[in-house]
Short mmCIF file of C-alpha atoms in Angstrom, two decimals:
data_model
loop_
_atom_site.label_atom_id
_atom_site.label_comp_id
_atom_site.label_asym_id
_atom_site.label_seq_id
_atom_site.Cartn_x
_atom_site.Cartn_y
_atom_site.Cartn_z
CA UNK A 57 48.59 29.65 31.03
CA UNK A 58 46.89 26.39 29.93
CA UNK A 59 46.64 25.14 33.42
CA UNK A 60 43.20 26.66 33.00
CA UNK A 61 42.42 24.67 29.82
CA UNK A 62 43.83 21.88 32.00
CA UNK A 63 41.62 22.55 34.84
CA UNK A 64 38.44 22.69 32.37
CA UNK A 65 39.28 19.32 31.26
CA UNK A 66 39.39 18.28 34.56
CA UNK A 67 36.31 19.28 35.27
CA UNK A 68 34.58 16.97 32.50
CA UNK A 69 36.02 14.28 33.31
CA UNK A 70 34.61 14.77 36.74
CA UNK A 71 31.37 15.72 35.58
CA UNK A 72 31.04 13.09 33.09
CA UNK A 73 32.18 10.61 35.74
CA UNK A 74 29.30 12.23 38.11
CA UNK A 75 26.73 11.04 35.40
CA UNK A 76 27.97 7.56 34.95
CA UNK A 77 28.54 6.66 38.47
CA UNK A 78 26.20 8.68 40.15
CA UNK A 79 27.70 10.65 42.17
CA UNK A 80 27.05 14.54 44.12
CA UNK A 81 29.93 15.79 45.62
CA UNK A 82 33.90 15.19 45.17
CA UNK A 83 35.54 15.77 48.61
CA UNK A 84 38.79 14.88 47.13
CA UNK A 85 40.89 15.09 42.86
CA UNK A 86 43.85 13.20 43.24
CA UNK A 87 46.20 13.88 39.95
CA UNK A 88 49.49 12.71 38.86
CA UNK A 89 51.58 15.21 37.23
CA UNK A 90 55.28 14.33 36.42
CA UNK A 91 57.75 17.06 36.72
CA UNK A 92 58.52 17.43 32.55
CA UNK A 93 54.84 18.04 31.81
CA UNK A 94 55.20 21.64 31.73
CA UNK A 95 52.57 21.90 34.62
CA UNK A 96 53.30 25.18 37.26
CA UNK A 97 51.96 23.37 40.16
CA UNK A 98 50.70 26.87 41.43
CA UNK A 99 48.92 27.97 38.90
CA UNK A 100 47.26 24.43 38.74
CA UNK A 101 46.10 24.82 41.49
CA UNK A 102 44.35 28.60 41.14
CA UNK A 103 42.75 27.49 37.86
CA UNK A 104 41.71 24.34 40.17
CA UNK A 105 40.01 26.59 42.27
CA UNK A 106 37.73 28.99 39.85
CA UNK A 107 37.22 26.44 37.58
CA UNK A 108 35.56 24.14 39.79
CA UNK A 109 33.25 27.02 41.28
CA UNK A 110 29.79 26.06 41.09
CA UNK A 111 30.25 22.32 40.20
CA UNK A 112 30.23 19.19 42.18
CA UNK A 113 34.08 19.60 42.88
CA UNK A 114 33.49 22.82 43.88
CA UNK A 115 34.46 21.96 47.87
CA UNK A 116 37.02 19.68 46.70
CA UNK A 117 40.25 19.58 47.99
CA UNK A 118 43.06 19.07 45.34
CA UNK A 119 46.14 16.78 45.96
CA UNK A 120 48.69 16.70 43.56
CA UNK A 121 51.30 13.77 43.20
CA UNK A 122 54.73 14.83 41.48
CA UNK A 123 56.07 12.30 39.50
CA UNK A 124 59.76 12.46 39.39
CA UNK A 125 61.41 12.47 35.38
CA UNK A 126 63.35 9.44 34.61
CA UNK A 127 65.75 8.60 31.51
CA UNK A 128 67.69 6.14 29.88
CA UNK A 129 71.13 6.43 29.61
CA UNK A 130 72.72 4.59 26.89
CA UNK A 131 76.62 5.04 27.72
CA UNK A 132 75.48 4.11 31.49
CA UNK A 133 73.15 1.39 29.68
CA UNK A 134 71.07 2.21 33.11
CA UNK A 135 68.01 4.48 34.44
CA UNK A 136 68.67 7.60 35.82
CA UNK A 137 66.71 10.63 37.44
CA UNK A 138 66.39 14.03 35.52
CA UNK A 139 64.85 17.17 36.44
CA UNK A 140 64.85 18.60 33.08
CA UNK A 141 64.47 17.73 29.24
CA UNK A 142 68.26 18.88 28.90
CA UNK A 143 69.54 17.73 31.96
CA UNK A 144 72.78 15.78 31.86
CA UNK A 145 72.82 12.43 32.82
CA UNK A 146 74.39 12.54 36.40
CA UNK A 147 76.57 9.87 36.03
CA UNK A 148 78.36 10.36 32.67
CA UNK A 149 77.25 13.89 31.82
CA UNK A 150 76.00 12.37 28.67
CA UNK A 151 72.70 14.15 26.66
CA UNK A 152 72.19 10.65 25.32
CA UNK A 153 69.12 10.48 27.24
CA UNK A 154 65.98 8.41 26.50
CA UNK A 155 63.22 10.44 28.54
CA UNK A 156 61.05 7.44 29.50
CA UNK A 157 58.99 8.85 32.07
CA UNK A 158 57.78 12.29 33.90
CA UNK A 159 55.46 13.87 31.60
CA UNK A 160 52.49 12.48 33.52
CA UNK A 161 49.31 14.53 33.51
CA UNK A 162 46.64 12.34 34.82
CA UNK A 163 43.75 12.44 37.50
CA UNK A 164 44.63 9.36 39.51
CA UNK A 165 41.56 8.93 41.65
CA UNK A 166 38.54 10.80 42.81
CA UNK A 167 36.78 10.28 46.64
CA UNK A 168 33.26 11.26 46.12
CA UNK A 169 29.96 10.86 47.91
CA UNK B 192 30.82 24.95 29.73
CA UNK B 193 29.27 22.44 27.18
CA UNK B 194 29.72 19.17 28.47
CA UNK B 195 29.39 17.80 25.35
CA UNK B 196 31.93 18.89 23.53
CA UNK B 197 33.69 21.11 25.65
CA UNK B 198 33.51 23.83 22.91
CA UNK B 199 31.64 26.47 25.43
CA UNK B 200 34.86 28.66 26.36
CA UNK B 201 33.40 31.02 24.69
CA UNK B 202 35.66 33.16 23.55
CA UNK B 203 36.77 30.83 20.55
CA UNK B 204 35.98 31.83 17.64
CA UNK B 205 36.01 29.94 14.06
CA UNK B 206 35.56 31.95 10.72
CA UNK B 207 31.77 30.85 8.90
CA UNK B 208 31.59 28.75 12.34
CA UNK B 209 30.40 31.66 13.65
CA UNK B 210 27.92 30.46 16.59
CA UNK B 211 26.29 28.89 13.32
CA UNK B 212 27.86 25.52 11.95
CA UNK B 213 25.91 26.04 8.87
CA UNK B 214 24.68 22.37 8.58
CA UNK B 215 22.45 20.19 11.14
CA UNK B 216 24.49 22.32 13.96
CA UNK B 217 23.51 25.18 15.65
CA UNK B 218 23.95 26.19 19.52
CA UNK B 219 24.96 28.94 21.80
CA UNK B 220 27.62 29.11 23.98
CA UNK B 221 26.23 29.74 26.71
CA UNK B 222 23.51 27.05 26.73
CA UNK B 223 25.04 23.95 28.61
CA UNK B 224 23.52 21.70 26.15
CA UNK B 225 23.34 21.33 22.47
CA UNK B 226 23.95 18.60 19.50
CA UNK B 227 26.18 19.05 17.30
CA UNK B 228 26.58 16.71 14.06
CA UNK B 229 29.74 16.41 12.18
CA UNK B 230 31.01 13.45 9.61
CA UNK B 231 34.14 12.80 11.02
CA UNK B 232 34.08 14.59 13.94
CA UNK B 233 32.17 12.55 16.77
CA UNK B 234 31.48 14.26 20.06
CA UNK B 235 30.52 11.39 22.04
CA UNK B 236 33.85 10.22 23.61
CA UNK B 237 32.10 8.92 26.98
CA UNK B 238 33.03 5.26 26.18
CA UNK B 239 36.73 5.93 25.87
CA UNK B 240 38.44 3.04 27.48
CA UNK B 241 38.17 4.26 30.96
CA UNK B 242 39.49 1.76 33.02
CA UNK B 243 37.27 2.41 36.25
CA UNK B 244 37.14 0.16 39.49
CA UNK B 245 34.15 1.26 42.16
CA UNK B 246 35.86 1.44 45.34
CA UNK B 247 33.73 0.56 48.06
CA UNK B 248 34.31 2.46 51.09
CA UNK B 249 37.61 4.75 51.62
CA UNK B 250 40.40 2.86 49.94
CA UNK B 251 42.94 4.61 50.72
CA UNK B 252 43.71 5.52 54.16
CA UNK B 253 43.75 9.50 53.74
CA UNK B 254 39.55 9.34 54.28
CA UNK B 255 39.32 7.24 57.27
CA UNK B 256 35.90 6.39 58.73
CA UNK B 257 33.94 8.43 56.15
CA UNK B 258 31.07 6.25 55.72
CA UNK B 259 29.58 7.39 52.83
CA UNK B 260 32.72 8.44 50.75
CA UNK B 261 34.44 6.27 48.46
CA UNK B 262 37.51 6.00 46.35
CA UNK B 263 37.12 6.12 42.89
CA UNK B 264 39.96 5.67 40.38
CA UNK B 265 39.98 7.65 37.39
CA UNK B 266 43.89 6.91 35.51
CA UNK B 267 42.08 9.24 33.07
CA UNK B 268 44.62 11.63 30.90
CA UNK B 269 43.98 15.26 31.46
CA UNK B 270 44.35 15.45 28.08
CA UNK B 271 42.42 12.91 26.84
CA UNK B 272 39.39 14.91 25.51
CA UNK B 273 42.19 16.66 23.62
CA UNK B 274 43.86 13.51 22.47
CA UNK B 275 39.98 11.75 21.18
CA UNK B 276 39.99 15.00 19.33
CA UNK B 277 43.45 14.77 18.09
CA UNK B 278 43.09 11.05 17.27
CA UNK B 279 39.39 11.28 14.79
CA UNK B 280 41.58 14.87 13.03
CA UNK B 281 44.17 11.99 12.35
CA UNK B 282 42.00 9.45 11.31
CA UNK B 283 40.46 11.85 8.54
CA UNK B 284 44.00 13.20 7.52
CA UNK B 285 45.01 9.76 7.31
CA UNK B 286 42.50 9.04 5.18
CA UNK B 287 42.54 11.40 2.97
CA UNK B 288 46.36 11.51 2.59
CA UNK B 289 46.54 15.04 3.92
CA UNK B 290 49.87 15.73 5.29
CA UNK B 291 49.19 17.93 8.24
CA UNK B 292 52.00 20.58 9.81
CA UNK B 293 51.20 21.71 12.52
CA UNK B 294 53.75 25.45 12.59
CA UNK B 295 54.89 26.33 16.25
CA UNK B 296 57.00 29.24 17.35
CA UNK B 297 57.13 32.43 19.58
CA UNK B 298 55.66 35.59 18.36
CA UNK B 299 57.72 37.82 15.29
CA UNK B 300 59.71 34.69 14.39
CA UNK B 301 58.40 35.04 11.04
CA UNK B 302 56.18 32.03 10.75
CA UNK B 303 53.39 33.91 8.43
CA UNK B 304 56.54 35.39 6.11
CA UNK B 305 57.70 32.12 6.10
CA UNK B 306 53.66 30.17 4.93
CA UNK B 307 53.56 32.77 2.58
CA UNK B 308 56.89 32.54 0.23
CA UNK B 309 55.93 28.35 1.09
CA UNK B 310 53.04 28.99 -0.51
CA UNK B 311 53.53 30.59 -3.42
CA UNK B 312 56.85 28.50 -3.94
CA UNK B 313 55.04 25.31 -3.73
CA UNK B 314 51.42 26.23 -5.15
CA UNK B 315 51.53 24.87 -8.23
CA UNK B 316 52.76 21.86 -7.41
CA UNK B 317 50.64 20.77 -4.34
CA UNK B 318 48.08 21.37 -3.05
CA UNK B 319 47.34 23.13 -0.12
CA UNK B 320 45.18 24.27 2.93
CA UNK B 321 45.99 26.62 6.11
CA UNK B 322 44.63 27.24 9.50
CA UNK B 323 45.62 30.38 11.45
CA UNK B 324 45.43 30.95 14.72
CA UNK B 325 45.50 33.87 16.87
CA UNK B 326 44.36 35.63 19.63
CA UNK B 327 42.55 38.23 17.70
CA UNK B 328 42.02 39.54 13.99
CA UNK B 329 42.15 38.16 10.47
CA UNK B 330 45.21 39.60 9.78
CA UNK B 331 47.02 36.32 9.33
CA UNK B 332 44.47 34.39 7.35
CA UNK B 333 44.10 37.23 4.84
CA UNK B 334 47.27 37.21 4.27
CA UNK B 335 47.53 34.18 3.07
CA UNK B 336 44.22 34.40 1.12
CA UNK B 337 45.69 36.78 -0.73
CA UNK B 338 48.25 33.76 -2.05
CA UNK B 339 45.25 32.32 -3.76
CA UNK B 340 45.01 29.15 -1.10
CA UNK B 341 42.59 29.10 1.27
CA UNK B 342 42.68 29.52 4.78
CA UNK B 343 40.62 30.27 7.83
CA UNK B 344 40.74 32.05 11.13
CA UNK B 345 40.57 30.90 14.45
CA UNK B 346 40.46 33.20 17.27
CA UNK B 347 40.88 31.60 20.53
CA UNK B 348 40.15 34.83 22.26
CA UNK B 349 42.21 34.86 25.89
CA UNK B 350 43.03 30.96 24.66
CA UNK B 351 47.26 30.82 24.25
CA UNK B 352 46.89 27.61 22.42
CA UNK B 353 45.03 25.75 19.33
CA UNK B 354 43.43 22.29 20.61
CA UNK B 355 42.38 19.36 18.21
CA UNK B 356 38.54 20.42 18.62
CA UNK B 357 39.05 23.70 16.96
CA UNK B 358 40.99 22.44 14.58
CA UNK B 359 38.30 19.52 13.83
CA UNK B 360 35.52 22.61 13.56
CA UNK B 361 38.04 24.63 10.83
CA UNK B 362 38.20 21.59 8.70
CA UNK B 363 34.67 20.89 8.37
CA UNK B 364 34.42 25.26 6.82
CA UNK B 365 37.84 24.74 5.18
CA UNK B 366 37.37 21.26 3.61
CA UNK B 367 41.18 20.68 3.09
CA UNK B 368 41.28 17.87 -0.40
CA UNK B 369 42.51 14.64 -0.81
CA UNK B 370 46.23 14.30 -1.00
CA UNK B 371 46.51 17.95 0.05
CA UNK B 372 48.92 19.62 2.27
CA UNK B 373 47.52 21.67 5.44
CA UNK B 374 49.52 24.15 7.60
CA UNK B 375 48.50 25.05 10.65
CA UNK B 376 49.78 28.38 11.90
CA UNK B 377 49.47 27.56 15.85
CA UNK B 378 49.42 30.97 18.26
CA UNK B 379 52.63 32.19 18.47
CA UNK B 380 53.57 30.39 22.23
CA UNK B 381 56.93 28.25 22.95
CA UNK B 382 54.53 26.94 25.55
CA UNK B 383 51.27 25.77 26.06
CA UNK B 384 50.84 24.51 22.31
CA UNK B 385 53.38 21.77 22.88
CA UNK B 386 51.35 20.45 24.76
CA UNK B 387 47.87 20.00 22.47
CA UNK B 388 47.80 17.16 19.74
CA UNK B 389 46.10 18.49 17.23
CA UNK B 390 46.72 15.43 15.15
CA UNK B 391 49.28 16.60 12.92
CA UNK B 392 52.16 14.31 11.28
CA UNK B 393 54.96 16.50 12.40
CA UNK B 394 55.55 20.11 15.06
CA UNK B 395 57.32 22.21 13.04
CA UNK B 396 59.46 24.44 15.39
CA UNK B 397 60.38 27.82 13.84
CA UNK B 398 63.37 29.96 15.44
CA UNK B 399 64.49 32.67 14.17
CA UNK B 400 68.16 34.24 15.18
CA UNK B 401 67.35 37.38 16.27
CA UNK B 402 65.54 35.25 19.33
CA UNK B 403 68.73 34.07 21.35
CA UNK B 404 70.52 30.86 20.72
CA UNK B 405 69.21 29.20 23.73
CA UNK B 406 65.70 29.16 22.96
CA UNK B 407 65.54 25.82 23.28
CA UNK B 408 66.58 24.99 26.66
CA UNK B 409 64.53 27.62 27.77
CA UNK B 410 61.81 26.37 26.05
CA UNK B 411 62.28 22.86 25.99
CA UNK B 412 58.86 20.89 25.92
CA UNK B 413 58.24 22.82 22.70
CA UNK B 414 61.83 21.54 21.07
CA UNK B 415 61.31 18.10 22.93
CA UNK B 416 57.88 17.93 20.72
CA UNK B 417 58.72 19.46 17.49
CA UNK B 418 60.81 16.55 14.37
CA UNK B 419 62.22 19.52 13.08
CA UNK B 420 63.33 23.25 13.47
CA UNK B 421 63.64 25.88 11.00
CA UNK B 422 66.02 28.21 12.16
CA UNK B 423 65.02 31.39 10.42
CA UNK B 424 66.28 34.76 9.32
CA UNK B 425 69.69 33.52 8.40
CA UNK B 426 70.26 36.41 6.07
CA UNK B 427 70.83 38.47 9.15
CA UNK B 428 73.42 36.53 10.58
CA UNK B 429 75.97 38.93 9.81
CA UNK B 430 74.24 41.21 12.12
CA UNK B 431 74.05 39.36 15.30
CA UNK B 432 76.13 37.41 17.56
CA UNK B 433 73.75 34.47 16.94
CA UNK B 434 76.35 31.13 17.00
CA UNK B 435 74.10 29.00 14.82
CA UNK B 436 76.03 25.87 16.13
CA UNK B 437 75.53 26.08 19.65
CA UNK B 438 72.03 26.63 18.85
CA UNK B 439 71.61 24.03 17.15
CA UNK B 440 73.39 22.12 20.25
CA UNK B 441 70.95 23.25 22.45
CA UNK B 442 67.90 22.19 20.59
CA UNK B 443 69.60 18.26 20.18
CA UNK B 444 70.17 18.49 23.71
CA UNK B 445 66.69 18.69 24.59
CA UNK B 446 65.79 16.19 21.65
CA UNK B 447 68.45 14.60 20.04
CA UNK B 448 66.58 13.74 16.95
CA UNK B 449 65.31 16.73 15.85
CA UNK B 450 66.44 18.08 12.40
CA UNK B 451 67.67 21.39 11.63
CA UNK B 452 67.28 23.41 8.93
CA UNK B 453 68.71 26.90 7.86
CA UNK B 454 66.25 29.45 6.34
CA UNK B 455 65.58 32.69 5.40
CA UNK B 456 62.05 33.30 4.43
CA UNK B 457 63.30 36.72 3.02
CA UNK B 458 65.86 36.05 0.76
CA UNK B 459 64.70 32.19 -0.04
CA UNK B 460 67.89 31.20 0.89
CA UNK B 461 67.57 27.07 2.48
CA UNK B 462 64.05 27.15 1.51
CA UNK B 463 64.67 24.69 -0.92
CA UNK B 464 65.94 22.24 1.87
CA UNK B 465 62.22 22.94 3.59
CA UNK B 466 60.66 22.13 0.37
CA UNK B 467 62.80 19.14 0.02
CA UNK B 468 61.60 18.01 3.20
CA UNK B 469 58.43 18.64 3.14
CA UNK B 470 58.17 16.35 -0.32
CA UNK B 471 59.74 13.45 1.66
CA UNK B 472 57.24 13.50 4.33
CA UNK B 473 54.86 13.24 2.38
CA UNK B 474 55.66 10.55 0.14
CA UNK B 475 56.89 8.59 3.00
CA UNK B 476 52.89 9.22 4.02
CA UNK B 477 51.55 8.22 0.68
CA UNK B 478 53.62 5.03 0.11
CA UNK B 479 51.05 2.95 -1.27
CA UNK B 480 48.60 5.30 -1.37
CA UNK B 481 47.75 5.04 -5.75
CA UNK B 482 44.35 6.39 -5.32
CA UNK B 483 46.15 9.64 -4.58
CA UNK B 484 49.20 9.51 -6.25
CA UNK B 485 47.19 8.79 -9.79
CA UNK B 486 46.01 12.31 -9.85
CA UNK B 487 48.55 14.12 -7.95
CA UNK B 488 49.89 17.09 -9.15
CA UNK B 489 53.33 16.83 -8.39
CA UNK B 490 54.01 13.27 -9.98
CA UNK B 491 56.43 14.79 -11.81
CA UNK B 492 58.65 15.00 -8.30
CA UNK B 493 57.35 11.34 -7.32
CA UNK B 494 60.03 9.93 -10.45
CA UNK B 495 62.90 12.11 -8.96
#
């Protein structure tokens, strides 16, 4: 349900970005957002949609890059890939798992006129 | 939406903030631009370190040959409104020596039963400050009124979560004091408040064992976020086939370091563990801290 708050912030970024650098339209929101940051993609991208209705992302097409979890494994002493907070690691089937990355929730890049 | 301060949702709603902030701040919600003056509680965040390059042209090669367009990178944190927020609420806490708890769990686990026998347990030797919030009514925050501590309300209205601006407006009605403790009673949601900083020292997860031991891997950003879990209603353990240990497995397998602690706001049974903990955090917090440990009111408990 907070994709909407999510979206909202969004939106000032982009509209505090239109101020500074001067720009009218955003043709394209590129965000990063890692697979353990709670984000349903889907409904990220509905609140997208109404949220930016009536504002200079309101054409805007939204492109989402998933950023895939990773962990470190301290029997393995390596990195390894995870899907979830309680996942196993998939070498060892250890849970002594350092989440190091994959809670990413960031707007990457903008392509504005 | 107030691009100020992002406050213009609309539906939120803070007791005595009431469209009115009572001092140099007044605005309506559905005017896009207003000015709002706080002492700790800055809304001008536009020179966050925003590390921005000006792309000339297309940089990338998914807008070929659009002359006009350009690329421009943001690396900006969705969040990061949320986190300024979260960051000045610190700052004041911080500063003030208020240990801040920020009280997370789904709905009927008992986290209001629970504030309540804290309170009156703990009243005389600290003191302390609480922030409720729900969807709708006062219920909560009367409750606790009627403890003797203060407290106030915030309705997010169709909001599922508190953020760290709504908790920076409560403070400024509420006033929390120096060297004081403050709860705040998040909406009960395993979801969407894990991920808000409101600027508190510590998530304290609350599960109670009528819930289902697995609560946590269902659940798991909440558990990843929270230092420690109360697990709650013990005294009706005899009841239920709750296994307390694999519980308790669960939750360290989505965060190994999270502590567990055995309750029953009811009976009082293990509350004395949560008391115990909640003195340690915050002396660890006021280690060197003498202009608030000279007049606080549990010294007595500093010496044990």
């Amino acid at each position: 349900m907070h994709e909407m708050s999510l979206c909202e912030g969004i939106l000032q970024v982009i509209e505090a970005e239109a101020q500074k650098q001067k720009f009218t339209e955003v043709k394209q929101v590129v965000l990063d957002i890692g697979v353990l940051s709670g984000v349903e993609i889907s409904a990220l991208e509905f609140a997208f949609e109404v949220v930016m209705r009536g504002s200079v992302a309101e054409n805007a097409i939204l492109k989402i890059n998933q950023i895939e979890a990773q962990a470190w494994c301290m029997p393995c002493s390596e990195t390894v890939t995870i899907k979830q907070r309680f996942d196993a690691c998939p070498n060892c089937e250890s849970y002594q798992l350092q989440v190091s990355s994959g809670d990413e929730m960031k707007i990457k890049e903008l392509e504005v006129d | 939406m107030c691009t100020t301060c992002g406050c213009g949702t609309g539906e939120v709603q803070i007791e005595g903030h009431d469209h009115h902030h009572g001092h140099a701040h007044s605005h309506t919600h559905d005017d896009s631009d207003h000015e709002h003056s706080h002492d700790h509680h800055h809304h001008e965040h536009s020179e966050q370190s925003q590390d921005i390059h000006y792309g000339t042209g297309p940089a990338h090669a998914h807008a070929p040959g659009l002359s006009q367009s350009r690329m421009v990178e943001i690396e900006q944190n969705i969040l990061g409104k949320n986190d300024e927020y979260a960051k000045e609420n610190r700052r004041y806490f911080t500063d003030n020596g208020i240990l801040t708890l920020n009280l997370v769990s789904s709905p009927g686990s008992g986290k209001t039963t629970l504030l309540t026998r804290t309170i009156n347990d703990l009243k005389q030797d600290l003191l302390l400050s609480v922030i409720e919030g729900d969807q709708q009514t006062t219920h909560d925050a009367e409750r606790i009124r009627e403890t003797g501590v203060s407290a106030i309300q915030i309705n997010t209205g169709k909001g599922c979560h508190l953020d760290a601006h709504m908790v920076g407006h409560a403070m400024e009605n509420l006033k929390p004091e120096k060297g004081s403790v403050l709860f705040v009673e998040n909406v009960g949601n395993l979801v969407c408040p894990a991920a808000f900083d409101l600027g508190e020292a510590h998530k304290v997860a609350i599960l109670s064992v009528t819930e289902g031991e697995d609560k946590a891997l269902k659940y798991p950003d909440m558990f990843f976020a929270a230092d420690i879990m109360l697990l709650n209603k013990i005294d009706l353990l005899p009841y239920l086939e709750f296994n307390v240990e694999k519980c308790i497995e669960y939750a360290r397998r989505v965060n190994p370091d999270i502590q567990v602690l055995q309750v029953s706001a009811t009976t009082g049974e293990g509350m004395d563990t949560w008391y115990q903990w909640l003195q340690a955090s915050r002396q660890m917090r006021l280690i060197g801290r003498a202009d608030i440990l000279s007049t606080d009111k549990s010294q007595k408990l500093v010496s044990v």
